Amino acid sequence: MRMITFFLIGLTVHVVFFLSIFDIYFTSPLVHGMMPQSTPLAPPASRLVLVVADGLRADSLFTLLPNGSSRTPYLRSIIEDTGTWGVSHTRVPTESRPGHVALIAGFYEDVSAVAKGWKENPVEFDSVFNESRHTWCWGSPDILPMFAKGASGDHVYTHTYPAQEEDFASTDASRLDTWVFTQVKSFFQSAKSNSTLKASLLEDKNVFFLHLLGIDTNGHAHRPMSQEYLDNIALVDTGVAELVSMVEDFFGNDGRTAYVFTADHGMTNWGSHGAGHPSETLTPLVVWGAGVHNAQKVTEPQPYNDGYLQDWKLEHLRRVDVNQADIAPLMASLIGVPIPVNSVGVLPLLYLNNSGQFKAESMYTNAIQVLEQFKFRSLSWFLGCLCLAGFPLMPVVGREPNLSLMLHVAVCAYVPSLTHSSLQQKQGLPLLNQIISWSTLVSSILQQNYKIHKALFPPVLSWLMFVWINIEQEALLAQGVSGRQELSTLDFSANIDITKIRQLKLDDIRRSYFFVFFIITAFFGTGNIASINSFDPASVYCFLTVFNPFIMGGLMMWKVLYFKHSLNVLSILFVMFSFLYLQFYYSSLFLIVLVISDLMALHFFFLVQDYGSWLDIGTSISHYVIVMSMTIFLMLLSVVTHILTSQRLILWQRPKMHFP
C-alpha cells in the first residue's frame, strides 16, 4: 500500500512539473493598463508608408551586382541621397508574425503565440496601427488580420488575397507583390472620386502598410540565391518607386509623408528561417521623407567591424543600426502618435531630422512609456519586500514555553463546545463564535510557529529575487544592452580588446548591493541557521535557503548575459525550488526527490557527524563560524570562476561566416 502511495505521489509531482512547463511557456508576459504617452510637439509627418518585404536578407538588398550596379536602383538612390539606412537586428524566432509584431508593436516575441501557430497573439496588444487615426493595409491574410483584431475601434482596414494564393510550390510568387501594388494603385485612384475616402486620407496620423510576401515565398521555393528570389527584389524596388510617385502626386508633393522600408526576417541559403543565423536576423532598413535625415557623408571609420560596409560599398555613408523593436517608436515619433504601450524599443535619434527640443521631448516620451511598464513589476516588488520584511520581526526559535500557543489551544477547545451547545438549543451559530474562530485562524498563522515561518521564508525570498532579476533584465533591455556573443571564440586570458570590455556603471553598484542583501537575508532571515548541523529534512531545507541567493545569483549572471534563452529555465527552477522547499519540510516522502536528498544527506552526514550542536558552542563562535564559512565559500566560488574564465573556449572549429 505504501509503495502505491509513493508511486501516486511521485506521478502527481511529475505531472505538476510537466504542466508547469506549459503554464510558464504559454502564459503571455504582456501587461495592460498603461497610459499611452505621446510627444506634445507637432510631428514632422502627417502620414507614414510602411513597406515590409517579407524574407528579405540585408545582403540581398545592399550588395551590388558584379558590374557595380544595383538590382534595386531606386532604394540605392534613397540610401545615397535622400534617406538614412542601416541594419535592423531581429530576434529569434525569425518568423513573419513575431517580426511584424516587433516592427509595429515594438515588443519581442510573446512565446504563448506558438499555440496559435505564430498567426496571431493570444491576447490583444497595442500597436502603431492601433494608435493611428486610420491605417490601410494590403497583403497576406496571415499577417494583417491580427493587427486589425487588436485595434480599438474600426479604423484599421485590411485588403488581403485568398489564402490559397500562398503556394510555395508556385513557379513564381512575385505575383503576390504585384497584387499588392495593383490594389494600392486602384485605392488611390478611387479616392480621387470618393470624397469621403479622400477626406479621410487628407487627415493626419494616417498609416499605409504594404506587406510583400513574394520574396519570402520565392525564397522557400527556389532558395535566396535563385533568379526568382533576386528578380522579385527588383520587382519590389520598381513597385516602391511607383508607389512613392503616386503618393506624392496624390498629396500634392506637400513633403509630409515619411517612408519606412524594411523586412521582418531574412533567410538562410537553403531557404529556411526561424533560427538565429545572421542571414536570418540581419534585415535592411531604409527610411526617408518627412522628418528623416538625408544621407550623411562620412570620412572617418564607422563603429562597425563586420565588414559589410566595404562589401556593400557603403562605407562613405553613415550607417545607423537598430534593434527591430526600435522601429515602432521611430514610426510613432514621425507621425506624432503615442508609442505602443508594450513597446521596449528605444527611439533611434540619428534617423530624425528635427529640432533638439523635438528630439528631447521624444526621448522623454519614450522613457516615460518604458517606465510605465516597470510599474510591469513595481507592485510585485513592493509586495515581495513587504512579505519578506515580516520574517525578521518574528521571534527566533527557542525553548521557552509558548503561552500564546497554549491560549490558542484553550480557545480552540472551548469554542467548538460552546458552538455545539448553541446548535443543540437551536439558537444558531453565535456571531461571537464566528469572530473568535476566524480570528484564531488568522492569528495562528501570524504566531511564532517556526514550521510555517521556515516553510514560507524560502519561497518568499525566491519570489522577491525572481522579481529583482526580471526588473534588472528589463532595465538592460530598455538600455539596449545585448548579451549576444558575435565572436567565434571567447578568450578571457589573452589578447583582450579593451574597447569591448563593458565599463562599470552605477547600476553595477545597485546590483551588487542587492545581491549582498539577499545573501545576508538568506543567512539570518529565519534565525535558525544553526539547524544545518543536524541530518534531517530541516538541514536540507536550511541548506537550500542559505545557498538560494548563490543559485539565483548565478542564474542572474547567466540571464544578464544570455537572457533571451534563460527566462523559461529560470521560471522553471523558481517553481521547482518553491515546491521542494515545502516538500522537504512538510513531508517525509523523500523518494520523490531520492537522488537529490541522498546526495545531500551523504554530504552533510560526513560533514557534521563529528561536531556537536552549534547552539551549544556559544554565540561568538557561532558568528565566527558563519562568517568564515561565507568567506571560504566565496573563495571557492572565486577559484571556480577563475577556472571557468581563464581558458580559451572554442565554440566551433572555423570562424563563423555571416553570409557565405
XYZ file of N, CA, C and O in Angstrom, residues 452-577:
504
model
N 5.865 26.998 10.013
C 5.329 27.843 8.943
C 6.324 28.925 8.582
O 6.513 29.273 7.417
N 6.959 29.465 9.628
C 7.965 30.506 9.406
C 9.032 30.017 8.433
O 9.323 30.650 7.414
N 9.612 28.874 8.763
C 10.687 28.340 7.925
C 10.183 27.869 6.570
O 10.896 27.928 5.575
N 8.967 27.387 6.526
C 8.444 26.857 5.268
C 8.130 27.963 4.268
O 8.292 27.781 3.071
N 7.675 29.104 4.751
C 7.278 30.194 3.856
C 8.426 31.115 3.483
O 8.372 31.794 2.465
N 9.466 31.150 4.321
C 10.550 32.101 4.063
C 11.253 31.884 2.726
O 11.408 32.830 1.948
N 11.709 30.664 2.390
C 12.403 30.486 1.105
C 11.561 30.808 -0.122
O 12.055 31.441 -1.051
N 10.275 30.384 -0.187
C 9.501 30.789 -1.369
C 9.354 32.296 -1.505
O 9.411 32.826 -2.611
N 9.159 32.982 -0.372
C 9.050 34.443 -0.432
C 10.365 35.058 -0.885
O 10.396 35.980 -1.714
N 11.484 34.540 -0.349
C 12.795 35.040 -0.759
C 13.037 34.787 -2.243
O 13.521 35.661 -2.970
N 12.680 33.591 -2.703
C 12.849 33.276 -4.120
C 11.969 34.160 -4.995
O 12.390 34.610 -6.058
N 10.746 34.389 -4.552
C 9.836 35.260 -5.300
C 10.422 36.649 -5.451
O 10.449 37.216 -6.548
N 10.937 37.211 -4.348
C 11.492 38.556 -4.407
C 12.732 38.603 -5.290
O 12.915 39.544 -6.076
N 13.580 37.585 -5.196
C 14.775 37.561 -6.040
C 14.399 37.395 -7.508
O 15.030 37.978 -8.395
N 13.377 36.606 -7.774
C 12.928 36.419 -9.148
C 12.421 37.740 -9.732
O 12.720 38.087 -10.876
N 11.654 38.488 -8.946
C 11.181 39.800 -9.405
C 12.356 40.733 -9.646
O 12.402 41.478 -10.632
N 13.343 40.675 -8.742
C 14.528 41.532 -8.890
C 15.279 41.216 -10.181
O 15.668 42.124 -10.923
N 15.455 39.931 -10.459
C 16.151 39.532 -11.676
C 15.411 40.031 -12.910
O 16.004 40.541 -13.860
N 14.096 39.916 -12.908
C 13.320 40.368 -14.063
C 13.368 41.877 -14.218
O 13.413 42.394 -15.333
N 13.373 42.605 -13.102
C 13.493 44.062 -13.181
C 14.840 44.450 -13.771
O 14.935 45.341 -14.628
N 15.908 43.791 -13.323
C 17.234 44.094 -13.866
C 17.299 43.740 -15.350
O 17.927 44.445 -16.144
N 16.657 42.630 -15.721
C 16.651 42.245 -17.134
C 15.939 43.284 -17.981
O 16.416 43.685 -19.045
N 14.775 43.754 -17.497
C 14.038 44.765 -18.240
C 14.839 46.056 -18.343
O 14.766 46.770 -19.341
N 15.605 46.368 -17.289
C 16.447 47.563 -17.329
C 17.505 47.449 -18.419
O 17.780 48.405 -19.149
N 18.103 46.269 -18.544
C 19.095 46.054 -19.595
C 18.460 46.154 -20.975
O 19.033 46.741 -21.898
N 17.262 45.583 -21.127
C 16.574 45.670 -22.416
C 16.253 47.110 -22.771
O 16.396 47.531 -23.917
N 15.807 47.868 -21.768
C 15.455 49.265 -22.026
C 16.673 50.088 -22.404
O 16.578 51.063 -23.153
N 17.859 49.707 -21.873
C 19.089 50.413 -22.191
C 19.716 49.938 -23.495
O 20.726 50.469 -23.933
N 19.119 48.921 -24.104
C 19.648 48.402 -25.360
C 20.871 47.540 -25.198
O 21.626 47.327 -26.143
N 21.120 47.015 -23.995
C 22.279 46.155 -23.749
C 21.951 44.758 -24.229
O 20.920 44.197 -23.877
N 22.821 44.188 -25.022
C 22.609 42.843 -25.536
C 23.709 41.935 -25.052
O 24.884 42.298 -25.033
N 23.326 40.727 -24.646
C 24.315 39.747 -24.208
C 24.728 38.809 -25.310
O 25.381 37.825 -25.066
N 24.324 39.103 -26.526
C 24.596 38.197 -27.639
C 26.082 38.221 -27.996
O 26.681 39.265 -28.201
N 26.682 37.061 -28.061
C 28.081 36.946 -28.428
C 28.205 36.744 -29.932
O 27.600 35.845 -30.487
N 28.977 37.605 -30.601
C 29.106 37.512 -32.044
C 30.525 37.132 -32.474
O 30.887 37.257 -33.621
N 31.333 36.673 -31.512
C 32.683 36.252 -31.846
C 32.727 34.740 -31.994
O 31.923 34.011 -31.423
N 33.691 34.262 -32.754
C 33.811 32.821 -32.924
C 34.481 32.175 -31.721
O 34.374 30.978 -31.502
N 35.205 32.951 -30.910
C 35.844 32.421 -29.714
C 35.652 33.403 -28.570
O 35.489 34.596 -28.778
N 35.683 32.872 -27.359
C 35.655 33.684 -26.151
C 36.992 33.489 -25.455
O 37.280 32.408 -24.949
N 37.804 34.511 -25.427
C 39.152 34.400 -24.881
C 39.268 35.341 -23.691
O 39.287 36.559 -23.853
N 39.351 34.783 -22.462
C 39.417 35.600 -21.266
C 40.856 35.775 -20.767
O 41.085 36.492 -19.809
N 41.788 35.093 -21.369
C 43.124 35.048 -20.793
C 44.132 35.920 -21.525
O 45.090 36.383 -20.930
N 43.949 36.143 -22.808
C 44.954 36.884 -23.568
C 44.306 37.584 -24.737
O 43.197 37.265 -25.156
N 45.047 38.575 -25.263
C 44.603 39.313 -26.441
C 43.211 39.912 -26.259
O 42.346 39.839 -27.131
N 42.979 40.486 -25.090
C 41.670 41.071 -24.799
C 41.589 42.464 -25.400
O 42.476 43.299 -25.212
N 40.532 42.707 -26.137
C 40.285 44.016 -26.715
C 39.620 44.895 -25.658
O 38.462 44.707 -25.309
N 40.392 45.857 -25.122
C 39.892 46.681 -24.029
C 38.647 47.452 -24.434
O 37.757 47.709 -23.620
N 38.550 47.819 -25.701
C 37.405 48.618 -26.156
C 36.096 47.858 -26.080
O 35.018 48.450 -26.101
N 36.179 46.502 -26.013
C 34.966 45.689 -25.976
C 34.560 45.295 -24.557
O 33.570 44.619 -24.368
N 35.360 45.730 -23.578
C 35.040 45.405 -22.195
C 34.074 46.449 -21.657
O 34.323 47.644 -21.724
N 32.970 45.993 -21.118
C 31.988 46.922 -20.585
C 32.513 47.551 -19.302
O 32.943 46.867 -18.379
N 32.456 48.873 -19.222
C 32.931 49.581 -18.050
C 31.890 49.523 -16.932
O 30.699 49.371 -17.171
N 32.387 49.619 -15.689
C 31.483 49.612 -14.551
C 30.607 50.861 -14.558
O 31.050 51.943 -14.921
N 29.353 50.680 -14.143
C 28.399 51.781 -14.069
C 27.771 51.805 -12.682
O 27.959 50.897 -11.873
N 27.006 52.875 -12.421
C 26.321 52.971 -11.141
C 25.325 51.837 -10.954
O 25.054 51.405 -9.832
N 24.774 51.338 -12.055
C 23.843 50.219 -11.957
C 24.500 48.988 -11.344
O 23.848 48.199 -10.655
N 25.808 48.814 -11.592
C 26.505 47.655 -11.042
C 26.590 47.726 -9.520
O 26.556 46.703 -8.836
N 26.693 48.940 -8.987
C 26.714 49.099 -7.535
C 25.373 48.679 -6.951
O 25.305 47.998 -5.923
N 24.294 49.071 -7.621
C 22.968 48.681 -7.142
C 22.803 47.167 -7.165
O 22.312 46.571 -6.203
N 23.220 46.528 -8.257
C 23.082 45.079 -8.358
C 23.913 44.371 -7.290
O 23.472 43.394 -6.685
N 25.131 44.861 -7.048
C 25.987 44.249 -6.029
C 25.366 44.396 -4.645
O 25.385 43.465 -3.834
N 24.800 45.566 -4.375
C 24.185 45.803 -3.064
C 23.044 44.829 -2.816
O 22.953 44.206 -1.754
N 22.167 44.699 -3.789
C 21.019 43.825 -3.599
C 21.444 42.362 -3.502
O 20.839 41.579 -2.766
N 22.485 41.985 -4.243
C 22.947 40.605 -4.163
C 23.466 40.291 -2.764
O 23.137 39.256 -2.181
N 24.273 41.201 -2.201
C 24.763 41.004 -0.837
C 23.604 41.024 0.155
O 23.573 40.252 1.117
N 22.632 41.898 -0.086
C 21.460 41.959 0.789
C 20.732 40.618 0.831
O 20.351 40.136 1.899
N 20.567 40.001 -0.314
C 19.880 38.716 -0.352
C 20.697 37.626 0.325
O 20.135 36.708 0.936
N 22.020 37.693 0.210
C 22.870 36.705 0.885
C 22.703 36.807 2.399
O 22.497 35.807 3.103
N 22.779 38.029 2.929
C 22.633 38.226 4.367
C 21.238 37.815 4.836
O 21.069 37.185 5.886
N 20.230 38.182 4.036
C 18.853 37.819 4.400
C 18.675 36.310 4.437
O 17.990 35.770 5.309
N 19.295 35.598 3.501
C 19.177 34.147 3.476
C 19.815 33.511 4.703
O 19.307 32.511 5.239
N 20.926 34.094 5.175
C 21.612 33.528 6.328
C 20.851 33.775 7.629
O 20.772 32.904 8.490
N 20.296 34.969 7.782
C 19.732 35.349 9.070
C 18.231 35.623 9.018
O 17.651 36.071 9.993
N 17.586 35.347 7.869
C 16.166 35.664 7.739
C 15.271 34.874 8.662
O 14.287 35.380 9.183
N 15.607 33.588 8.881
C 14.766 32.754 9.749
C 15.322 32.630 11.153
O 14.640 32.105 12.035
N 16.538 33.083 11.355
C 17.131 32.983 12.680
C 17.430 31.569 13.113
O 17.546 31.286 14.297
N 17.562 30.644 12.181
C 17.760 29.240 12.551
C 18.813 28.594 11.672
O 18.674 27.469 11.246
N 19.886 29.338 11.364
C 20.959 28.807 10.544
C 21.640 27.630 11.234
O 22.211 26.750 10.587
N 21.542 27.568 12.559
C 22.227 26.502 13.286
C 21.648 25.132 13.008
O 22.296 24.118 13.245
N 20.409 25.068 12.501
C 19.802 23.760 12.258
C 20.470 23.011 11.131
O 20.160 21.846 10.895
N 21.415 23.641 10.457
C 22.092 22.960 9.357
C 23.016 21.858 9.872
O 23.495 21.030 9.117
N 23.273 21.852 11.189
C 24.210 20.865 11.719
C 23.573 19.498 11.928
O 24.250 18.538 12.249
N 22.251 19.398 11.784
C 21.593 18.120 12.018
C 21.173 17.499 10.704
O 20.842 18.185 9.753
N 21.186 16.162 10.696
C 20.793 15.448 9.481
C 19.304 15.114 9.555
O 18.894 14.125 10.139
N 18.506 15.999 8.997
C 17.069 15.800 8.950
C 16.544 16.655 7.801
O 17.297 17.374 7.158
N 15.251 16.581 7.532
C 14.714 17.405 6.444
C 15.011 18.878 6.610
O 15.223 19.590 5.638
N 15.029 19.351 7.874
C 15.271 20.770 8.099
C 16.670 21.185 7.652
O 16.892 22.302 7.209
N 17.662 20.262 7.787
C 19.021 20.617 7.388
C 19.123 20.811 5.884
O 19.768 21.745 5.407
N 18.490 19.908 5.140
C 18.479 20.064 3.689
C 17.743 21.339 3.307
O 18.164 22.102 2.446
N 16.648 21.547 3.998
C 15.844 22.743 3.758
C 16.653 24.001 4.039
O 16.653 24.963 3.282
N 17.369 24.001 5.170
C 18.169 25.159 5.549
C 19.298 25.381 4.563
O 19.638 26.519 4.242
N 19.878 24.289 4.083
C 20.931 24.409 3.075
C 20.417 25.126 1.830
O 21.058 26.024 1.300
N 19.238 24.705 1.366
C 18.669 25.340 0.183
C 18.356 26.808 0.432
O 18.488 27.645 -0.456
N 17.925 27.130 1.655
C 17.625 28.514 1.987
C 18.881 29.374 1.928
O 18.900 30.455 1.339
N 19.942 28.892 2.558
C 21.175 29.668 2.646
C 21.807 29.876 1.278
O 22.271 30.963 0.944
N 21.810 28.842 0.470
C 22.501 28.934 -0.803
C 21.585 29.340 -1.953
O 22.016 29.383 -3.094
N 20.342 29.637 -1.627
C 19.419 30.095 -2.655
C 19.912 31.356 -3.360
O 19.840 31.446 -4.592
N 20.415 32.384 -2.633
C 20.922 33.564 -3.354
C 22.069 33.259 -4.291
O 22.211 33.900 -5.336
N 22.930 32.287 -3.916
C 24.025 31.943 -4.814
C 23.496 31.279 -6.080
O 23.982 31.520 -7.188
N 22.482 30.415 -5.903
C 21.879 29.763 -7.069
C 21.194 30.790 -7.950
O 21.426 30.873 -9.154
N 20.335 31.606 -7.331
C 19.620 32.629 -8.089
C 20.572 33.688 -8.629
O 20.388 34.213 -9.716
N 21.614 34.002 -7.845
C 22.591 34.987 -8.315
C 23.355 34.491 -9.523
O 23.624 35.247 -10.458
N 23.715 33.189 -9.505
C 24.369 32.623 -10.678
C 23.477 32.665 -11.892
O 23.909 32.994 -12.998
N 22.186 32.345 -11.676
C 21.236 32.435 -12.781
C 21.058 33.874 -13.227
O 20.805 34.151 -14.400
N 21.197 34.814 -12.274
C 21.106 36.232 -12.627
C 22.210 36.600 -13.604
O 21.979 37.264 -14.618
N 23.437 36.161 -13.312
C 24.548 36.457 -14.214
C 24.339 35.802 -15.573
O 24.630 36.382 -16.617
N 23.821 34.579 -15.554
C 23.531 33.889 -16.815
C 22.457 34.643 -17.580
O 22.530 34.823 -18.787
N 21.475 35.115 -16.850
C 20.371 35.801 -17.514
C 20.818 37.148 -18.062
O 20.359 37.593 -19.105
N 21.723 37.814 -17.327
C 22.244 39.087 -17.825
C 22.972 38.898 -19.144
O 22.867 39.692 -20.068
N 23.705 37.785 -19.241
C 24.480 37.537 -20.448
C 23.650 36.915 -21.551
O 23.797 37.238 -22.722
N 22.776 36.001 -21.174
C 22.022 35.259 -22.181
C 20.538 35.260 -21.845
O 19.890 34.227 -21.838
N 20.006 36.447 -21.510
C 18.635 36.489 -21.018
C 17.621 36.042 -22.047
O 16.524 35.647 -21.716
N 17.948 36.077 -23.304
C 16.948 35.679 -24.293
C 16.732 34.166 -24.292
O 15.766 33.682 -24.862
N 17.645 33.404 -23.643
C 17.484 31.952 -23.628
C 17.119 31.419 -22.245
O 16.700 30.285 -22.136
N 17.304 32.226 -21.192
C 17.252 31.656 -19.856
C 15.986 31.973 -19.093
O 15.822 31.513 -17.982
N 15.077 32.725 -19.653
C 13.877 33.106 -18.922
C 13.064 31.896 -18.507
O 12.667 31.754 -17.367
N 12.818 31.006 -19.437
C 11.980 29.855 -19.131
C 12.653 28.926 -18.138
O 12.016 28.402 -17.238
N 13.956 28.710 -18.311
C 14.688 27.855 -17.379
C 14.624 28.436 -15.975
O 14.386 27.730 -14.992
N 14.787 29.736 -15.865
C 14.748 30.385 -14.562
C 13.373 30.262 -13.926
O 13.239 29.995 -12.735
N 12.341 30.421 -14.720
C 10.985 30.298 -14.200
C 10.726 28.883 -13.701
O 10.112 28.673 -12.656
N 11.193 27.910 -14.467
C 11.001 26.513 -14.065
C 11.718 26.232 -12.747
O 11.174 25.613 -11.838
N 12.965 26.709 -12.631
C 13.717 26.478 -11.405
C 13.049 27.154 -10.215
O 13.034 26.618 -9.106
N 12.496 28.328 -10.435
C 11.811 29.034 -9.353
C 10.642 28.206 -8.833
O 10.457 28.021 -7.634
N 9.819 27.714 -9.752
C 8.678 26.883 -9.360
C 9.155 25.608 -8.666
O 8.607 25.183 -7.644
N 10.200 24.991 -9.211
C 10.689 23.729 -8.661
C 11.234 23.923 -7.254
O 10.917 23.157 -6.341
N 12.046 24.972 -7.050
C 12.620 25.202 -5.733
C 11.533 25.524 -4.708
O 11.560 25.041 -3.583
